[in-house]
Amino acid sequence: MAAGRFAPGHLGELTPVVPFELVDAVLEETRTVQQRLRDLPSRVGVYFLLAMCLFPEVGYRLVWDKLTAGLAGMPVVTPTPKALRDLRRRLGAAPVRALFGVLAGPLARPATPGVRFGPYRTVSFDGCSSQKVPDTARNRAWLGRTSHHGYPTLELMTLVETGTRALVGAVFGPTAEGETSYAARLLHLLRPDMLVLWDKGFDSNDFLARVAATRAQVLGRLRANRRTPVLARLADGSYLSVIGGVRVRVIDAQITVTCADGTVFTGAYRLATTLTDARRYPAATLTGLYHQRWEHESAYYALRHTIMGGRLLRSGDPAGVEQEMWALLTLYQALRTIMIDAAESRPGTDPDRCCFTVAFQTARDQVVQATDIVPADAAPASLIGLIGRRVLARLLPPRRPRVSTRKVKSPISRYSERRDDGRPDTSRTVTHLDVTVLEPVDPQPALPTTSRDDRHTAPAARRRHRILALLQQDPARLWRPRDIATHFGDITLDTMYRQLNRWAADGLIHKIGPGLYGAAAWSPTHLQ
């Protein structure tokens, strides 16, 4: 720890990860070094912010007492809560953001288990919109309200190394901007040796093209309504296609899950990947690899629940929220760094078995009790201190296959009610997984080049009568012109468009939207 009256206390083994020299460098770079001699200099403010996230359940003065617990016998100042609040305001968000930028990045080494797929390091994009902030006028003006609860909510987007759950990059802001927009700000962090995983919703043409321009590989889920042309069928059941000018391989897979209690249900993945070599990267293997995307959810669980305990942030204004979020992300990355260093010290240890809760609780205890503190100038071999030893002593058992339905115990949660799709309501152990790659369906039959002339046919056999009868069979269904033309097989698409528009103008049928027709007036009930 630093010496003298202006020592910031200690953060135990986190201090060598965030050394004084690094803090001083980012303060100098962001021009936030104090301009006069103070009892609370800027360096103290950085460590106070980290300690504030380490102890989110107590107020400023108790955080300060814990931060300086190891300075017994030294002339430590006793600031008021107002002085600590003024210290935060004077410091701003810039130095903490710069500090996170230094610490962020992949932590795995080439031989670390579970972090690579062939020559590629697996990373993932995902957003989190569950971090709430105090309901103040300034926070509402910036973030607005959500429909699920009364608190303003941040949208956090991160790029995570799935094998270690380390943060490669992060951005956040109002939820109204959208996940793809935030993810685009992190594309500069992608490298040609990375394989990017993402959930459905990131598969827009523009975003896929921008990711492909970084030369990183992609394995992402497609939305159900996206139509991909079949350019060439491959031996493993996948097929080559093109999305937004990017050549991809599409995998339609059905997954049958058998649980220990006998429950069986099926799910489906529709994946697109730029790994087009089916012999080197079989479709079933890629389908199993895509499951690694869920490691991203474990990273958010550690942030929201292990560190924050589900609490709101402290800050009542956007500047404070931004500062606090960067401090929270920096603390998370520092803890992950120590955990991965501990795993690397024991060859063959999978970082997935290191418990984040053990590391976090040990870091808290270490600060308060001032025990087993590693000097900032210690040799690298001695950096496996108390946190590392406890993590290695309490390794989690190997990951067991299990299924758990996404469900939040909140009466106003968007997941409080869901359709009965066969998935169990509680966590179940999975005993068997069966992945079946589905062959692409045959393309739609070609429509005729000319429409049948029915001017001289009986009224009941004419086109208008046949189409109106078809729509009346299921009044709640919405039809597209191509579907109707394909159903009868004797009408061109051009004729179908013109006649449906004319009949809708005459009131015989209803035009619900662009290219959507029905036999009944539209109401929300019909679309459920």
XYZ file of C-alpha atoms in Angstrom:
528
model
C 0.000 0.000 0.000
C 1.050 3.598 -0.386
C 2.660 5.286 2.586
C 1.893 8.577 4.255
C -1.165 10.587 5.134
C -2.472 10.465 1.585
C -2.464 6.659 1.254
C -5.701 5.356 -0.294
C -5.824 2.363 2.020
C -5.656 -1.016 0.303
C -7.734 -3.323 -1.859
C -5.848 -6.475 -0.915
C -4.788 -8.503 -3.933
C -6.688 -6.134 -6.197
C -4.010 -3.499 -5.543
C -1.327 -5.246 -7.708
C -3.938 -5.565 -10.494
C -4.742 -1.846 -10.172
C -1.358 -0.491 -8.974
C -0.731 3.082 -7.891
C 1.432 3.724 -10.947
C -1.406 2.732 -13.287
C -3.910 4.910 -11.434
C -1.521 7.870 -11.501
C -0.968 7.333 -15.237
C -4.686 7.381 -16.122
C -5.216 10.433 -13.924
C -2.407 12.208 -15.744
C -3.753 11.115 -19.128
C -7.292 12.319 -18.378
C -6.022 15.520 -16.689
C -7.846 14.831 -13.437
C -4.912 15.072 -11.034
C -5.732 17.401 -8.119
C -4.538 20.976 -8.630
C -3.629 21.605 -4.993
C -2.651 19.632 -1.901
C -5.716 17.839 -0.539
C -6.528 15.292 2.144
C -8.523 13.447 -0.535
C -6.403 13.494 -3.716
C -7.571 12.040 -7.003
C -5.789 8.722 -6.511
C -7.801 8.198 -3.333
C -10.963 8.834 -5.337
C -10.230 6.024 -7.804
C -9.701 3.458 -5.055
C -12.745 4.768 -3.195
C -14.888 4.185 -6.304
C -13.691 0.590 -6.555
C -14.310 0.040 -2.839
C -17.762 1.605 -3.250
C -18.636 -1.163 -5.729
C -16.986 -3.789 -3.532
C -19.325 -2.804 -0.681
C -22.557 -1.675 -2.416
C -24.707 -2.251 0.671
C -23.208 0.488 2.896
C -22.917 4.274 2.752
C -19.929 6.441 1.891
C -18.489 6.687 5.423
C -18.618 2.942 6.034
C -17.006 2.329 2.637
C -14.211 4.700 3.670
C -13.774 2.913 7.001
C -13.414 -0.431 5.222
C -11.034 1.040 2.653
C -8.698 2.360 5.363
C -9.032 -0.609 7.740
C -5.402 -1.614 7.130
C -3.945 1.797 7.975
C -3.931 1.394 11.756
C -1.473 3.748 13.392
C -1.355 6.105 10.411
C -2.863 9.626 10.412
C -5.874 8.841 8.230
C -8.401 11.564 7.547
C -12.063 11.079 8.485
C -14.001 12.750 5.673
C -17.706 13.486 5.800
C -20.107 11.902 3.299
C -20.332 15.286 1.579
C -16.543 15.414 1.170
C -16.580 11.946 -0.421
C -19.433 12.959 -2.693
C -17.503 16.066 -3.738
C -14.482 13.828 -4.411
C -16.571 11.776 -6.835
C -17.787 14.879 -8.623
C -14.294 16.315 -8.907
C -12.963 13.072 -10.330
C -15.634 12.442 -12.996
C -15.968 9.343 -15.156
C -12.990 9.808 -17.493
C -10.234 8.234 -15.332
C -12.352 5.210 -14.375
C -13.291 4.656 -18.003
C -9.632 4.862 -18.995
C -8.729 2.425 -16.220
C -11.282 -0.080 -17.508
C -9.883 0.351 -21.011
C -6.449 -0.714 -19.750
C -7.706 -3.773 -17.852
C -10.301 -4.943 -20.396
C -9.351 -7.615 -22.868
C -9.034 -11.394 -23.274
C -7.357 -13.118 -20.320
C -6.931 -16.669 -21.594
C -3.626 -18.022 -22.812
C -3.403 -20.283 -25.881
C -3.391 -23.445 -23.743
C -6.196 -22.418 -21.368
C -8.910 -25.119 -21.443
C -12.304 -24.304 -22.888
C -11.535 -20.960 -24.530
C -10.847 -21.888 -28.165
C -12.598 -23.639 -31.016
C -9.867 -24.849 -33.314
C -7.758 -21.782 -34.144
C -10.393 -19.328 -32.934
C -10.957 -17.665 -29.579
C -14.695 -17.683 -28.832
C -16.262 -14.367 -27.833
C -19.872 -13.231 -27.693
C -22.062 -10.147 -27.948
C -25.014 -9.754 -25.624
C -26.939 -6.985 -23.900
C -28.301 -6.629 -20.386
C -31.214 -4.295 -19.680
C -31.861 -5.179 -16.033
C -29.505 -2.793 -14.209
C -31.758 -0.265 -12.497
C -30.807 3.215 -11.315
C -32.508 5.549 -8.820
C -35.778 7.062 -10.024
C -34.733 10.717 -10.141
C -35.751 13.413 -12.586
C -32.269 13.576 -14.148
C -32.005 9.805 -14.584
C -35.509 9.670 -16.085
C -34.657 12.466 -18.524
C -31.662 10.440 -19.720
C -32.922 6.858 -19.584
C -36.714 7.166 -19.526
C -38.939 4.510 -17.988
C -39.485 0.896 -18.987
C -42.770 -0.948 -19.286
C -41.662 -3.692 -16.874
C -40.992 -1.602 -13.759
C -40.894 1.992 -12.549
C -37.134 2.428 -12.346
C -35.010 3.827 -15.174
C -32.869 1.070 -16.641
C -29.468 1.020 -18.321
C -28.724 -0.955 -21.469
C -25.308 -2.595 -21.034
C -23.661 -4.154 -24.076
C -20.452 -6.144 -23.665
C -18.089 -8.261 -25.716
C -17.068 -11.205 -23.516
C -14.471 -13.945 -23.852
C -16.771 -16.911 -23.258
C -14.168 -19.292 -21.836
C -13.106 -16.934 -19.023
C -16.089 -14.515 -19.000
C -13.603 -11.649 -19.135
C -14.815 -8.335 -20.546
C -13.187 -7.433 -23.847
C -15.173 -4.198 -24.115
C -18.341 -2.516 -22.859
C -20.695 0.361 -23.651
C -23.952 1.413 -22.021
C -26.712 4.003 -22.243
C -30.488 4.330 -22.735
C -32.362 1.172 -23.733
C -34.093 3.012 -26.585
C -30.963 2.976 -28.775
C -31.006 -0.786 -29.366
C -28.526 -3.599 -28.873
C -27.163 -3.665 -32.428
C -26.297 0.019 -32.303
C -24.333 -0.448 -29.083
C -22.603 -3.600 -30.351
C -21.415 -1.716 -33.431
C -19.324 0.515 -31.149
C -17.316 -2.547 -30.061
C -16.513 -3.936 -33.507
C -13.016 -2.408 -33.417
C -12.152 -4.933 -30.683
C -12.695 -7.953 -32.949
C -9.655 -9.760 -34.348
C -9.257 -12.288 -37.199
C -8.599 -15.065 -34.654
C -11.992 -14.600 -32.962
C -15.234 -16.519 -33.446
C -18.172 -14.293 -32.497
C -21.339 -15.827 -31.029
C -24.590 -13.887 -30.785
C -28.300 -14.389 -30.197
C -31.028 -13.713 -32.729
C -31.565 -10.010 -33.295
C -27.959 -9.288 -34.289
C -28.361 -10.791 -37.768
C -29.177 -7.592 -39.664
C -27.529 -7.309 -43.069
C -25.525 -4.227 -42.170
C -24.256 -5.542 -38.832
C -23.236 -8.892 -40.310
C -21.361 -7.133 -43.113
C -19.510 -4.902 -40.641
C -18.501 -7.879 -38.514
C -17.301 -9.768 -41.592
C -15.203 -6.723 -42.543
C -13.173 -7.200 -39.332
C -12.245 -10.698 -40.634
C -13.586 -12.290 -37.457
C -15.693 -15.428 -37.915
C -19.372 -15.546 -36.959
C -21.714 -18.137 -35.456
C -25.063 -16.515 -34.697
C -28.722 -17.303 -34.449
C -31.114 -16.163 -37.174
C -34.583 -14.780 -36.701
C -37.384 -17.129 -37.654
C -38.784 -14.777 -40.322
C -35.515 -14.418 -42.237
C -35.553 -16.152 -45.617
C -32.208 -17.411 -46.867
C -31.762 -18.748 -50.414
C -30.344 -22.260 -50.795
C -27.276 -21.852 -52.998
C -25.730 -25.267 -52.390
C -26.609 -28.219 -50.187
C -23.805 -29.702 -48.076
C -23.262 -33.273 -46.915
C -23.988 -32.575 -43.217
C -27.460 -31.137 -43.902
C -26.453 -27.463 -43.839
C -26.462 -25.279 -46.929
C -24.631 -22.301 -48.344
C -26.494 -19.010 -48.589
C -25.911 -15.268 -48.624
C -27.025 -12.567 -46.161
C -26.407 -8.921 -46.937
C -23.682 -9.765 -49.429
C -21.851 -12.040 -46.948
C -21.465 -15.691 -47.910
C -22.670 -17.822 -44.985
C -23.589 -21.373 -44.121
C -27.037 -21.957 -42.595
C -27.731 -24.749 -40.101
C -31.290 -25.700 -39.176
C -31.083 -27.985 -36.153
C -33.691 -29.628 -33.958
C -32.562 -30.470 -30.411
C -34.340 -33.117 -28.369
C -33.656 -32.840 -24.634
C -34.223 -35.748 -22.259
C -34.187 -34.925 -18.515
C -33.477 -37.175 -15.558
C -37.150 -37.281 -14.569
C -38.196 -38.488 -18.015
C -39.293 -35.094 -19.364
C -38.656 -34.791 -23.087
C -39.020 -31.641 -25.149
C -37.624 -30.250 -28.366
C -36.120 -26.933 -29.347
C -34.724 -25.502 -32.544
C -31.665 -23.492 -33.547
C -31.355 -21.735 -36.883
C -27.735 -20.674 -37.133
C -25.648 -18.813 -39.679
C -21.872 -19.020 -39.740
C -19.036 -17.815 -41.912
C -17.256 -21.157 -41.289
C -18.347 -22.645 -44.599
C -16.149 -25.776 -44.585
C -18.615 -28.516 -43.575
C -15.937 -31.213 -43.330
C -13.735 -29.217 -40.955
C -16.614 -27.687 -38.968
C -19.571 -30.156 -38.956
C -23.019 -28.729 -38.363
C -23.670 -30.814 -35.229
C -20.393 -29.607 -33.682
C -21.233 -25.965 -34.356
C -24.701 -26.455 -32.888
C -23.133 -27.757 -29.680
C -20.589 -24.931 -29.666
C -23.325 -22.294 -29.879
C -24.385 -23.260 -26.356
C -21.227 -21.474 -25.120
C -23.013 -18.183 -25.758
C -24.839 -18.697 -22.457
C -21.572 -18.125 -20.572
C -22.310 -14.465 -21.237
C -25.377 -14.708 -19.001
C -23.155 -15.988 -16.177
C -21.011 -12.859 -16.517
C -24.091 -10.651 -16.132
C -25.229 -12.726 -13.157
C -21.901 -12.028 -11.452
C -22.274 -8.302 -12.103
C -25.910 -7.901 -11.165
C -26.335 -10.414 -8.369
C -22.971 -11.420 -6.919
C -21.451 -7.924 -6.782
C -24.539 -5.707 -6.653
C -26.850 -8.171 -4.898
C -29.697 -7.000 -7.148
C -29.427 -3.443 -5.780
C -29.853 -0.199 -7.642
C -26.847 1.951 -8.406
C -26.264 4.817 -5.978
C -26.080 7.759 -8.352
C -29.007 10.083 -8.993
C -27.631 11.806 -12.098
C -26.223 10.601 -15.448
C -22.637 11.688 -14.686
C -22.622 9.696 -11.461
C -24.252 6.659 -13.087
C -21.614 6.633 -15.817
C -18.781 6.896 -13.286
C -20.250 4.152 -11.098
C -20.805 1.771 -14.016
C -17.201 2.083 -15.209
C -16.011 1.436 -11.646
C -18.256 -1.646 -11.421
C -16.943 -3.028 -14.716
C -13.347 -2.332 -13.640
C -13.853 -4.184 -10.353
C -15.381 -7.144 -12.177
C -12.462 -7.336 -14.606
C -9.912 -7.094 -11.769
C -11.545 -10.033 -9.978
C -11.645 -12.058 -13.194
C -7.934 -11.332 -13.726
C -7.032 -12.791 -10.330
C -9.249 -15.831 -10.905
C -7.698 -16.603 -14.307
C -4.167 -16.114 -12.900
C -5.035 -18.655 -10.178
C -6.364 -21.131 -12.753
C -3.260 -20.691 -14.915
C -1.014 -21.436 -11.907
C -2.426 -24.977 -11.841
C -2.040 -26.419 -15.374
C -5.150 -28.022 -16.788
C -7.590 -26.124 -14.550
C -10.664 -24.997 -16.484
C -11.484 -21.341 -15.603
C -15.141 -22.355 -15.803
C -14.715 -24.158 -12.469
C -13.470 -21.036 -10.622
C -16.222 -19.616 -8.429
C -16.739 -15.859 -8.770
C -18.641 -15.706 -5.465
C -15.630 -17.103 -3.587
C -13.320 -14.553 -5.204
C -15.672 -11.647 -4.454
C -16.294 -12.594 -0.818
C -12.576 -13.181 -0.199
C -11.726 -9.788 -1.688
C -14.223 -8.127 0.669
C -12.940 -9.995 3.722
C -9.361 -9.246 2.791
C -9.949 -5.494 2.645
C -11.753 -5.368 5.997
C -9.404 -7.717 7.878
C -6.202 -6.477 6.222
C -4.883 -10.031 5.926
C -2.561 -11.669 3.431
C -1.995 -8.499 1.406
C 0.355 -8.975 -1.534
C 2.847 -6.084 -1.920
C 2.488 -4.029 -5.061
C 6.107 -4.800 -6.011
C 5.806 -8.561 -5.442
C 7.230 -10.986 -7.974
C 4.699 -12.490 -10.414
C 5.082 -15.985 -8.916
C 3.821 -14.725 -5.564
C 0.681 -13.074 -6.921
C -1.407 -16.167 -6.146
C -2.461 -14.985 -2.725
C -5.469 -15.566 -0.537
C -8.075 -15.057 -3.273
C -6.324 -17.436 -5.639
C -5.768 -20.071 -2.981
C -9.407 -20.016 -1.879
C -10.631 -20.185 -5.470
C -8.435 -23.207 -6.166
C -9.456 -24.852 -2.896
C -13.165 -24.451 -3.704
C -13.318 -25.297 -7.382
C -16.792 -25.978 -8.683
C -17.599 -29.513 -9.898
C -17.503 -30.109 -13.642
C -20.421 -28.449 -15.415
C -23.438 -30.752 -15.419
C -25.849 -30.576 -18.351
C -29.119 -29.049 -17.177
C -31.984 -27.000 -18.483
C -33.573 -24.056 -16.717
C -36.425 -22.023 -18.118
C -35.917 -18.267 -18.169
C -38.306 -17.085 -15.495
C -38.152 -14.150 -13.098
C -39.983 -14.214 -9.776
C -41.615 -10.834 -10.183
C -45.324 -10.097 -10.641
C -44.567 -7.484 -13.304
C -41.808 -9.373 -15.082
C -42.082 -9.915 -18.814
C -41.265 -13.587 -18.088
C -43.939 -14.047 -15.386
C -46.188 -15.767 -17.924
C -45.079 -17.835 -20.883
C -46.514 -20.326 -23.309
C -46.528 -23.994 -22.389
C -43.845 -25.187 -24.799
C -42.938 -28.372 -22.960
C -39.973 -26.979 -21.065
C -39.934 -27.717 -17.309
C -40.637 -24.887 -14.882
C -37.704 -25.777 -12.628
C -34.095 -26.698 -13.278
C -33.686 -30.313 -14.425
C -30.608 -32.418 -15.069
C -30.192 -33.337 -18.729
C -29.339 -36.972 -19.393
C -29.312 -36.940 -23.185
C -29.179 -34.457 -26.048
C -30.007 -35.429 -29.591
C -29.087 -32.921 -32.319
C -30.717 -33.438 -35.702
C -29.661 -31.225 -38.596
C -32.679 -30.589 -40.799
C -32.368 -30.596 -44.556
C -33.461 -27.349 -46.242
C -36.996 -27.440 -47.521
C -37.588 -27.391 -51.248
C -37.907 -23.904 -52.695
C -41.376 -22.615 -53.458
C -42.756 -23.862 -56.785
C -42.449 -21.481 -59.676
C -45.602 -19.539 -60.517
C -47.046 -19.644 -64.065
C -46.011 -17.034 -66.579
C -49.657 -16.276 -67.484
C -52.854 -16.389 -65.460
C -55.761 -18.621 -66.376
C -58.562 -16.796 -68.217
C -61.729 -17.442 -66.232
C -64.047 -14.927 -67.901
C -66.107 -17.702 -69.480
C -66.210 -20.056 -66.474
C -69.102 -20.469 -64.086
C -69.282 -17.811 -61.340
C -68.583 -20.369 -58.600
C -65.352 -21.407 -60.349
C -64.045 -17.925 -60.991
C -60.925 -16.615 -59.294
C -62.654 -14.114 -57.034
C -65.079 -16.698 -55.672
C -62.294 -19.247 -55.062
C -60.071 -16.751 -53.240
C -62.883 -15.367 -51.087
C -63.832 -18.921 -50.111
C -60.204 -19.660 -49.189
C -59.976 -16.579 -46.959
C -63.278 -17.416 -45.272
C -62.047 -20.883 -44.285
C -59.786 -19.264 -41.664
C -60.885 -15.617 -41.167
C -58.127 -14.961 -38.583
C -55.286 -15.933 -40.932
C -53.320 -13.264 -42.783
C -52.408 -14.222 -46.344
C -49.643 -12.986 -48.631
C -50.227 -12.727 -52.397
C -47.539 -15.334 -53.162
C -49.100 -17.831 -50.741
C -52.505 -17.462 -52.392
C -51.035 -17.707 -55.897
C -49.038 -20.804 -54.915
C -52.112 -22.407 -53.371
C -54.073 -22.281 -56.648
C -51.146 -22.613 -59.064
C -52.804 -20.892 -62.045
C -52.283 -17.202 -61.173
C -49.240 -14.993 -61.719
C -47.942 -12.913 -58.830
C -48.568 -9.678 -60.738
C -52.213 -10.580 -61.317
C -52.594 -11.592 -57.687
C -51.279 -8.246 -56.408
C -53.518 -6.186 -58.712
C -56.716 -8.109 -57.994
C -56.211 -8.281 -54.203
C -55.665 -4.519 -54.109
C -58.813 -3.922 -56.178
C -60.933 -6.236 -54.026
C -59.607 -4.575 -50.853
C -60.548 -1.147 -52.277
C -64.053 -2.484 -53.026
C -64.404 -3.758 -49.447
C -64.606 -7.466 -50.370
C -61.501 -8.266 -48.294
C -59.344 -6.318 -45.850
C -55.800 -5.170 -46.416
C -54.086 -5.384 -43.019
C -50.658 -4.107 -44.008
C -48.101 -4.168 -46.838
C -48.761 -7.482 -48.633
C -51.111 -8.848 -45.928
C -54.774 -9.656 -46.613
C -57.552 -11.210 -44.557
C -61.254 -11.953 -44.640
C -62.021 -10.122 -41.378
C -61.270 -6.671 -40.016
C -57.976 -6.562 -38.168
C -57.862 -6.600 -34.385
C -55.067 -7.570 -31.939
C -56.982 -10.753 -31.080
C -56.503 -12.136 -34.566
C -52.723 -11.838 -34.337
C -52.291 -13.719 -31.068
